[in-house]
Amino acid sequence: MKFIAHRGLWNENVKPNSYEAILTGLNSDKYIGIETDVRVTKDGVFILYHDALYNGSLVKNVLYKEIKDDTCKLEDILKIKSDKIFLLEIKDFQMNVKRFLKLLNKYKRNIMLMSFDNKIIAKTRKETSNYKVGVLNYILNSDSDYYFDFICLLDAFSSNLIIESFKKRNIEVLIYGTIKPNQNLTYIIDDYKIV
């Protein structure tokens, strides 16, 4: 089994998706990488932030200077030198993919990109082959054959039959929402107690 730290390593004193949480996750021997959420502010800053709203407003309608105390810039974590996986979940489905990829390309990191939105991932794949791409819960929101590098499945929907069908097609399987990992797979887990 392999583990990716969901939103880094965090606890009641360290916010999820914060620079400290990401750095701690990348420095931990327990993890092969970190997962974090990417959104874009009104002024075009790529940030790490899970929720769609900030103080009642959509993040995409908030200036970076208004949210900066509760987030960190994506570029700040990309500056962390690490060979571990940076699993970036695209939360903003209208993101300017070319600008996003231009930022990622400045740094030589082991980046994987995923989203719940098939279209943003398809658009990303069309623009670059530099990074592995995949969709979360594709089985629940599919509209065509799956042709991406990996799939991220909710544990509750990840039967052995489904996992094996993707593996036979050389599609890597990641599992999230896990309570008890029990297969030789990569799991995205919350493990905030060890920070």
PDB file of C-alpha atoms in Angstrom:
ATOM      1  CA  MET A   1       0.000   0.000   0.000  1.00  0.00           C
ATOM      2  CA  LYS A   2       1.026   3.553  -0.693  1.00  0.00           C
ATOM      3  CA  PHE A   3      -0.359   6.708   0.889  1.00  0.00           C
ATOM      4  CA  ILE A   4      -0.909  10.275  -0.269  1.00  0.00           C
ATOM      5  CA  ALA A   5      -1.595  12.871   2.442  1.00  0.00           C
ATOM      6  CA  HIS A   6      -5.029  14.394   1.818  1.00  0.00           C
ATOM      7  CA  ARG A   7      -4.607  18.185   1.987  1.00  0.00           C
ATOM      8  CA  GLY A   8      -1.191  17.580   3.555  1.00  0.00           C
ATOM      9  CA  LEU A   9      -0.677  16.715   7.217  1.00  0.00           C
ATOM     10  CA  TRP A  10      -2.850  18.892   9.388  1.00  0.00           C
ATOM     11  CA  ASN A  11      -4.462  19.055  12.826  1.00  0.00           C
ATOM     12  CA  GLU A  12      -6.317  21.522  15.022  1.00  0.00           C
ATOM     13  CA  ASN A  13      -3.296  23.858  14.897  1.00  0.00           C
ATOM     14  CA  VAL A  14      -2.328  23.401  11.235  1.00  0.00           C
ATOM     15  CA  LYS A  15      -4.932  24.151   8.548  1.00  0.00           C
ATOM     16  CA  PRO A  16      -5.521  21.644   5.754  1.00  0.00           C
ATOM     17  CA  ASN A  17      -4.118  22.839   2.397  1.00  0.00           C
ATOM     18  CA  SER A  18      -1.771  25.232   4.228  1.00  0.00           C
ATOM     19  CA  TYR A  19       1.891  25.583   3.344  1.00  0.00           C
ATOM     20  CA  GLU A  20       2.857  23.938   6.647  1.00  0.00           C
ATOM     21  CA  ALA A  21       0.489  20.998   6.067  1.00  0.00           C
ATOM     22  CA  ILE A  22       1.840  20.449   2.542  1.00  0.00           C
ATOM     23  CA  LEU A  23       5.485  20.752   3.606  1.00  0.00           C
ATOM     24  CA  THR A  24       4.996  18.339   6.508  1.00  0.00           C
ATOM     25  CA  GLY A  25       3.267  15.833   4.216  1.00  0.00           C
ATOM     26  CA  LEU A  26       6.065  16.035   1.662  1.00  0.00           C
ATOM     27  CA  ASN A  27       8.701  15.582   4.361  1.00  0.00           C
ATOM     28  CA  SER A  28       7.021  12.555   5.945  1.00  0.00           C
ATOM     29  CA  ASP A  29       8.434   9.120   5.117  1.00  0.00           C
ATOM     30  CA  LYS A  30       4.923   7.653   5.392  1.00  0.00           C
ATOM     31  CA  TYR A  31       3.685   9.340   2.199  1.00  0.00           C
ATOM     32  CA  ILE A  32       4.576   9.162  -1.485  1.00  0.00           C
ATOM     33  CA  GLY A  33       3.023  12.606  -1.941  1.00  0.00           C
ATOM     34  CA  ILE A  34       0.334  15.089  -1.044  1.00  0.00           C
ATOM     35  CA  GLU A  35      -3.091  15.949  -2.432  1.00  0.00           C
ATOM     36  CA  THR A  36      -4.328  19.533  -2.443  1.00  0.00           C
ATOM     37  CA  ASP A  37      -7.185  21.570  -3.911  1.00  0.00           C
ATOM     38  CA  VAL A  38      -6.578  24.353  -6.447  1.00  0.00           C
ATOM     39  CA  ARG A  39      -8.851  27.339  -7.074  1.00  0.00           C
ATOM     40  CA  VAL A  40      -8.358  30.709  -8.747  1.00  0.00           C
ATOM     41  CA  THR A  41      -9.087  34.092  -7.179  1.00  0.00           C
ATOM     42  CA  LYS A  42     -10.757  36.983  -8.992  1.00  0.00           C
ATOM     43  CA  ASP A  43      -7.350  38.494  -9.746  1.00  0.00           C
ATOM     44  CA  GLY A  44      -6.054  35.236 -11.215  1.00  0.00           C
ATOM     45  CA  VAL A  45      -3.972  33.860  -8.330  1.00  0.00           C
ATOM     46  CA  PHE A  46      -3.879  30.065  -8.104  1.00  0.00           C
ATOM     47  CA  ILE A  47      -4.449  29.130  -4.465  1.00  0.00           C
ATOM     48  CA  LEU A  48      -4.901  26.051  -2.301  1.00  0.00           C
ATOM     49  CA  TYR A  49      -8.472  26.112  -1.058  1.00  0.00           C
ATOM     50  CA  HIS A  50     -11.110  23.392  -0.802  1.00  0.00           C
ATOM     51  CA  ASP A  51     -14.436  25.174  -0.393  1.00  0.00           C
ATOM     52  CA  ALA A  52     -16.222  27.039  -3.195  1.00  0.00           C
ATOM     53  CA  LEU A  53     -17.133  29.880  -0.817  1.00  0.00           C
ATOM     54  CA  TYR A  54     -15.022  32.233   1.243  1.00  0.00           C
ATOM     55  CA  ASN A  55     -16.937  34.377   3.750  1.00  0.00           C
ATOM     56  CA  GLY A  56     -20.122  33.855   1.729  1.00  0.00           C
ATOM     57  CA  SER A  57     -18.621  34.725  -1.678  1.00  0.00           C
ATOM     58  CA  LEU A  58     -17.421  32.397  -4.398  1.00  0.00           C
ATOM     59  CA  VAL A  59     -13.630  32.147  -4.247  1.00  0.00           C
ATOM     60  CA  LYS A  60     -13.475  33.111  -7.924  1.00  0.00           C
ATOM     61  CA  ASN A  61     -15.083  36.452  -6.959  1.00  0.00           C
ATOM     62  CA  VAL A  62     -12.626  37.169  -4.106  1.00  0.00           C
ATOM     63  CA  LEU A  63      -9.322  39.024  -4.491  1.00  0.00           C
ATOM     64  CA  TYR A  64      -6.208  37.258  -3.250  1.00  0.00           C
ATOM     65  CA  LYS A  65      -5.493  40.017  -0.712  1.00  0.00           C
ATOM     66  CA  GLU A  66      -8.873  39.241   0.924  1.00  0.00           C
ATOM     67  CA  ILE A  67      -8.205  35.493   1.303  1.00  0.00           C
ATOM     68  CA  LYS A  68      -4.411  35.372   1.699  1.00  0.00           C
ATOM     69  CA  ASP A  69      -4.500  34.843   5.485  1.00  0.00           C
ATOM     70  CA  ASP A  70      -6.553  31.663   5.010  1.00  0.00           C
ATOM     71  CA  THR A  71      -4.748  30.092   2.081  1.00  0.00           C
ATOM     72  CA  CYS A  72      -1.452  29.798   0.308  1.00  0.00           C
ATOM     73  CA  LYS A  73      -0.425  30.284  -3.298  1.00  0.00           C
ATOM     74  CA  LEU A  74       0.015  27.193  -5.445  1.00  0.00           C
ATOM     75  CA  GLU A  75       3.338  28.594  -6.607  1.00  0.00           C
ATOM     76  CA  ASP A  76       4.632  28.653  -3.034  1.00  0.00           C
ATOM     77  CA  ILE A  77       4.241  24.891  -2.668  1.00  0.00           C
ATOM     78  CA  LEU A  78       5.616  24.238  -6.159  1.00  0.00           C
ATOM     79  CA  LYS A  79       8.828  25.889  -4.970  1.00  0.00           C
ATOM     80  CA  ILE A  80       9.272  23.108  -2.398  1.00  0.00           C
ATOM     81  CA  LYS A  81      11.941  20.798  -3.770  1.00  0.00           C
ATOM     82  CA  SER A  82      10.599  17.258  -3.670  1.00  0.00           C
ATOM     83  CA  ASP A  83      10.392  14.246  -5.950  1.00  0.00           C
ATOM     84  CA  LYS A  84       7.155  13.169  -4.278  1.00  0.00           C
ATOM     85  CA  ILE A  85       3.760  13.395  -5.964  1.00  0.00           C
ATOM     86  CA  PHE A  86       1.940  16.729  -6.004  1.00  0.00           C
ATOM     87  CA  LEU A  87      -1.632  15.542  -6.668  1.00  0.00           C
ATOM     88  CA  LEU A  88      -3.535  18.689  -7.596  1.00  0.00           C
ATOM     89  CA  GLU A  89      -7.323  18.607  -7.623  1.00  0.00           C
ATOM     90  CA  ILE A  90      -8.723  21.281  -9.924  1.00  0.00           C
ATOM     91  CA  LYS A  91     -11.769  22.745  -8.189  1.00  0.00           C
ATOM     92  CA  ASP A  92     -12.352  25.663 -10.581  1.00  0.00           C
ATOM     93  CA  PHE A  93     -13.868  24.128 -13.720  1.00  0.00           C
ATOM     94  CA  GLN A  94     -13.554  27.382 -15.710  1.00  0.00           C
ATOM     95  CA  MET A  95      -9.861  27.725 -14.901  1.00  0.00           C
ATOM     96  CA  ASN A  96      -7.584  29.126 -17.592  1.00  0.00           C
ATOM     97  CA  VAL A  97      -5.796  25.857 -18.349  1.00  0.00           C
ATOM     98  CA  LYS A  98      -3.013  27.465 -20.396  1.00  0.00           C
ATOM     99  CA  ARG A  99      -2.094  29.847 -17.545  1.00  0.00           C
ATOM    100  CA  PHE A 100      -2.294  26.994 -15.049  1.00  0.00           C
ATOM    101  CA  LEU A 101       0.004  24.767 -17.098  1.00  0.00           C
ATOM    102  CA  LYS A 102       2.417  27.639 -17.700  1.00  0.00           C
ATOM    103  CA  LEU A 103       2.794  27.959 -13.920  1.00  0.00           C
ATOM    104  CA  LEU A 104       3.251  24.204 -13.437  1.00  0.00           C
ATOM    105  CA  ASN A 105       5.812  24.035 -16.233  1.00  0.00           C
ATOM    106  CA  LYS A 106       8.058  26.527 -14.405  1.00  0.00           C
ATOM    107  CA  TYR A 107       8.759  23.814 -11.834  1.00  0.00           C
ATOM    108  CA  LYS A 108      10.068  20.310 -12.409  1.00  0.00           C
ATOM    109  CA  ARG A 109       7.773  18.444 -10.031  1.00  0.00           C
ATOM    110  CA  ASN A 110       6.060  15.069 -10.072  1.00  0.00           C
ATOM    111  CA  ILE A 111       2.580  16.484 -10.707  1.00  0.00           C
ATOM    112  CA  MET A 112      -0.671  14.610 -11.202  1.00  0.00           C
ATOM    113  CA  LEU A 113      -3.859  16.515 -12.062  1.00  0.00           C
ATOM    114  CA  MET A 114      -7.418  15.475 -11.268  1.00  0.00           C
ATOM    115  CA  SER A 115     -10.908  16.912 -11.040  1.00  0.00           C
ATOM    116  CA  PHE A 116     -14.524  15.866 -10.619  1.00  0.00           C
ATOM    117  CA  ASP A 117     -15.112  17.579 -13.969  1.00  0.00           C
ATOM    118  CA  ASN A 118     -14.367  15.447 -17.035  1.00  0.00           C
ATOM    119  CA  LYS A 119     -14.217  18.460 -19.363  1.00  0.00           C
ATOM    120  CA  ILE A 120     -11.489  20.370 -17.508  1.00  0.00           C
ATOM    121  CA  ILE A 121      -9.350  17.215 -17.423  1.00  0.00           C
ATOM    122  CA  ALA A 122      -9.964  16.519 -21.123  1.00  0.00           C
ATOM    123  CA  LYS A 123      -9.001  20.128 -21.896  1.00  0.00           C
ATOM    124  CA  THR A 124      -5.875  19.758 -19.758  1.00  0.00           C
ATOM    125  CA  ARG A 125      -4.914  16.529 -21.543  1.00  0.00           C
ATOM    126  CA  LYS A 126      -5.360  18.252 -24.892  1.00  0.00           C
ATOM    127  CA  GLU A 127      -2.961  21.041 -23.831  1.00  0.00           C
ATOM    128  CA  THR A 128      -0.198  18.841 -22.373  1.00  0.00           C
ATOM    129  CA  SER A 129       1.088  15.325 -21.927  1.00  0.00           C
ATOM    130  CA  ASN A 130       3.617  16.413 -19.275  1.00  0.00           C
ATOM    131  CA  TYR A 131       1.423  15.279 -16.378  1.00  0.00           C
ATOM    132  CA  LYS A 132      -0.711  12.300 -15.496  1.00  0.00           C
ATOM    133  CA  VAL A 133      -4.397  13.238 -15.485  1.00  0.00           C
ATOM    134  CA  GLY A 134      -7.472  11.594 -14.014  1.00  0.00           C
ATOM    135  CA  VAL A 135     -11.019  12.059 -12.828  1.00  0.00           C
ATOM    136  CA  LEU A 136     -12.587  11.508  -9.418  1.00  0.00           C
ATOM    137  CA  ASN A 137     -15.655   9.256  -9.313  1.00  0.00           C
ATOM    138  CA  TYR A 138     -15.727   8.827 -13.072  1.00  0.00           C
ATOM    139  CA  ILE A 139     -18.029   5.859 -12.656  1.00  0.00           C
ATOM    140  CA  LEU A 140     -20.677   8.180 -11.231  1.00  0.00           C
ATOM    141  CA  ASN A 141     -20.284  10.990 -13.772  1.00  0.00           C
ATOM    142  CA  SER A 142     -19.093   9.233 -16.945  1.00  0.00           C
ATOM    143  CA  ASP A 143     -20.292  10.065 -20.422  1.00  0.00           C
ATOM    144  CA  SER A 144     -17.721   8.237 -22.568  1.00  0.00           C
ATOM    145  CA  ASP A 145     -14.953   5.651 -22.455  1.00  0.00           C
ATOM    146  CA  TYR A 146     -12.286   6.366 -19.900  1.00  0.00           C
ATOM    147  CA  TYR A 147      -9.007   7.382 -21.549  1.00  0.00           C
ATOM    148  CA  PHE A 148      -7.033   9.105 -18.791  1.00  0.00           C
ATOM    149  CA  ASP A 149      -3.913   7.934 -16.901  1.00  0.00           C
ATOM    150  CA  PHE A 150      -5.493   7.263 -13.523  1.00  0.00           C
ATOM    151  CA  ILE A 151      -8.840   7.208 -11.799  1.00  0.00           C
ATOM    152  CA  CYS A 152      -9.643   8.245  -8.257  1.00  0.00           C
ATOM    153  CA  LEU A 153     -12.481   6.227  -6.752  1.00  0.00           C
ATOM    154  CA  LEU A 154     -14.412   6.652  -3.546  1.00  0.00           C
ATOM    155  CA  ASP A 155     -13.693   3.557  -1.479  1.00  0.00           C
ATOM    156  CA  ALA A 156     -17.398   2.768  -1.110  1.00  0.00           C
ATOM    157  CA  PHE A 157     -17.683   2.407  -4.918  1.00  0.00           C
ATOM    158  CA  SER A 158     -14.407   0.588  -5.541  1.00  0.00           C
ATOM    159  CA  SER A 159     -15.216  -3.089  -5.866  1.00  0.00           C
ATOM    160  CA  ASN A 160     -12.515  -5.568  -6.879  1.00  0.00           C
ATOM    161  CA  LEU A 161     -14.239  -5.980 -10.252  1.00  0.00           C
ATOM    162  CA  ILE A 162     -14.090  -2.246 -10.968  1.00  0.00           C
ATOM    163  CA  ILE A 163     -10.485  -1.946  -9.785  1.00  0.00           C
ATOM    164  CA  GLU A 164      -9.362  -4.895 -11.899  1.00  0.00           C
ATOM    165  CA  SER A 165     -11.137  -3.580 -14.998  1.00  0.00           C
ATOM    166  CA  PHE A 166      -9.118  -0.354 -14.803  1.00  0.00           C
ATOM    167  CA  LYS A 167      -5.865  -2.152 -13.985  1.00  0.00           C
ATOM    168  CA  LYS A 168      -6.267  -4.389 -17.066  1.00  0.00           C
ATOM    169  CA  ARG A 169      -6.345  -1.226 -19.170  1.00  0.00           C
ATOM    170  CA  ASN A 170      -3.169   0.081 -17.441  1.00  0.00           C
ATOM    171  CA  ILE A 171      -5.099   2.819 -15.668  1.00  0.00           C
ATOM    172  CA  GLU A 172      -3.719   3.518 -12.205  1.00  0.00           C
ATOM    173  CA  VAL A 173      -6.312   3.383  -9.408  1.00  0.00           C
ATOM    174  CA  LEU A 174      -6.266   5.777  -6.457  1.00  0.00           C
ATOM    175  CA  ILE A 175      -8.738   5.367  -3.583  1.00  0.00           C
ATOM    176  CA  TYR A 176     -10.078   8.076  -1.272  1.00  0.00           C
ATOM    177  CA  GLY A 177     -12.584   8.141   1.563  1.00  0.00           C
ATOM    178  CA  THR A 178     -10.786   5.180   3.068  1.00  0.00           C
ATOM    179  CA  ILE A 179     -11.154   3.909   6.596  1.00  0.00           C
ATOM    180  CA  LYS A 180      -9.175   0.661   6.369  1.00  0.00           C
ATOM    181  CA  PRO A 181      -6.871   0.286   3.367  1.00  0.00           C
ATOM    182  CA  ASN A 182      -6.692  -3.385   2.462  1.00  0.00           C
ATOM    183  CA  GLN A 183      -5.308  -3.708  -1.061  1.00  0.00           C
ATOM    184  CA  ASN A 184      -2.041  -2.999  -2.807  1.00  0.00           C
ATOM    185  CA  LEU A 185      -3.246   0.372  -4.105  1.00  0.00           C
ATOM    186  CA  THR A 186      -2.525   4.055  -3.523  1.00  0.00           C
ATOM    187  CA  TYR A 187      -4.811   5.613  -0.912  1.00  0.00           C
ATOM    188  CA  ILE A 188      -5.452   9.305  -0.319  1.00  0.00           C
ATOM    189  CA  ILE A 189      -5.892   9.518   3.422  1.00  0.00           C
ATOM    190  CA  ASP A 190      -6.448  11.975   6.236  1.00  0.00           C
ATOM    191  CA  ASP A 191      -3.877  11.278   8.922  1.00  0.00           C
ATOM    192  CA  TYR A 192      -3.950  14.522  10.847  1.00  0.00           C
ATOM    193  CA  LYS A 193      -3.152  13.006  14.227  1.00  0.00           C
ATOM    194  CA  ILE A 194       0.567  12.631  13.491  1.00  0.00           C
ATOM    195  CA  VAL A 195       1.341  16.317  12.847  1.00  0.00           C
TER     196      VAL A 195
END
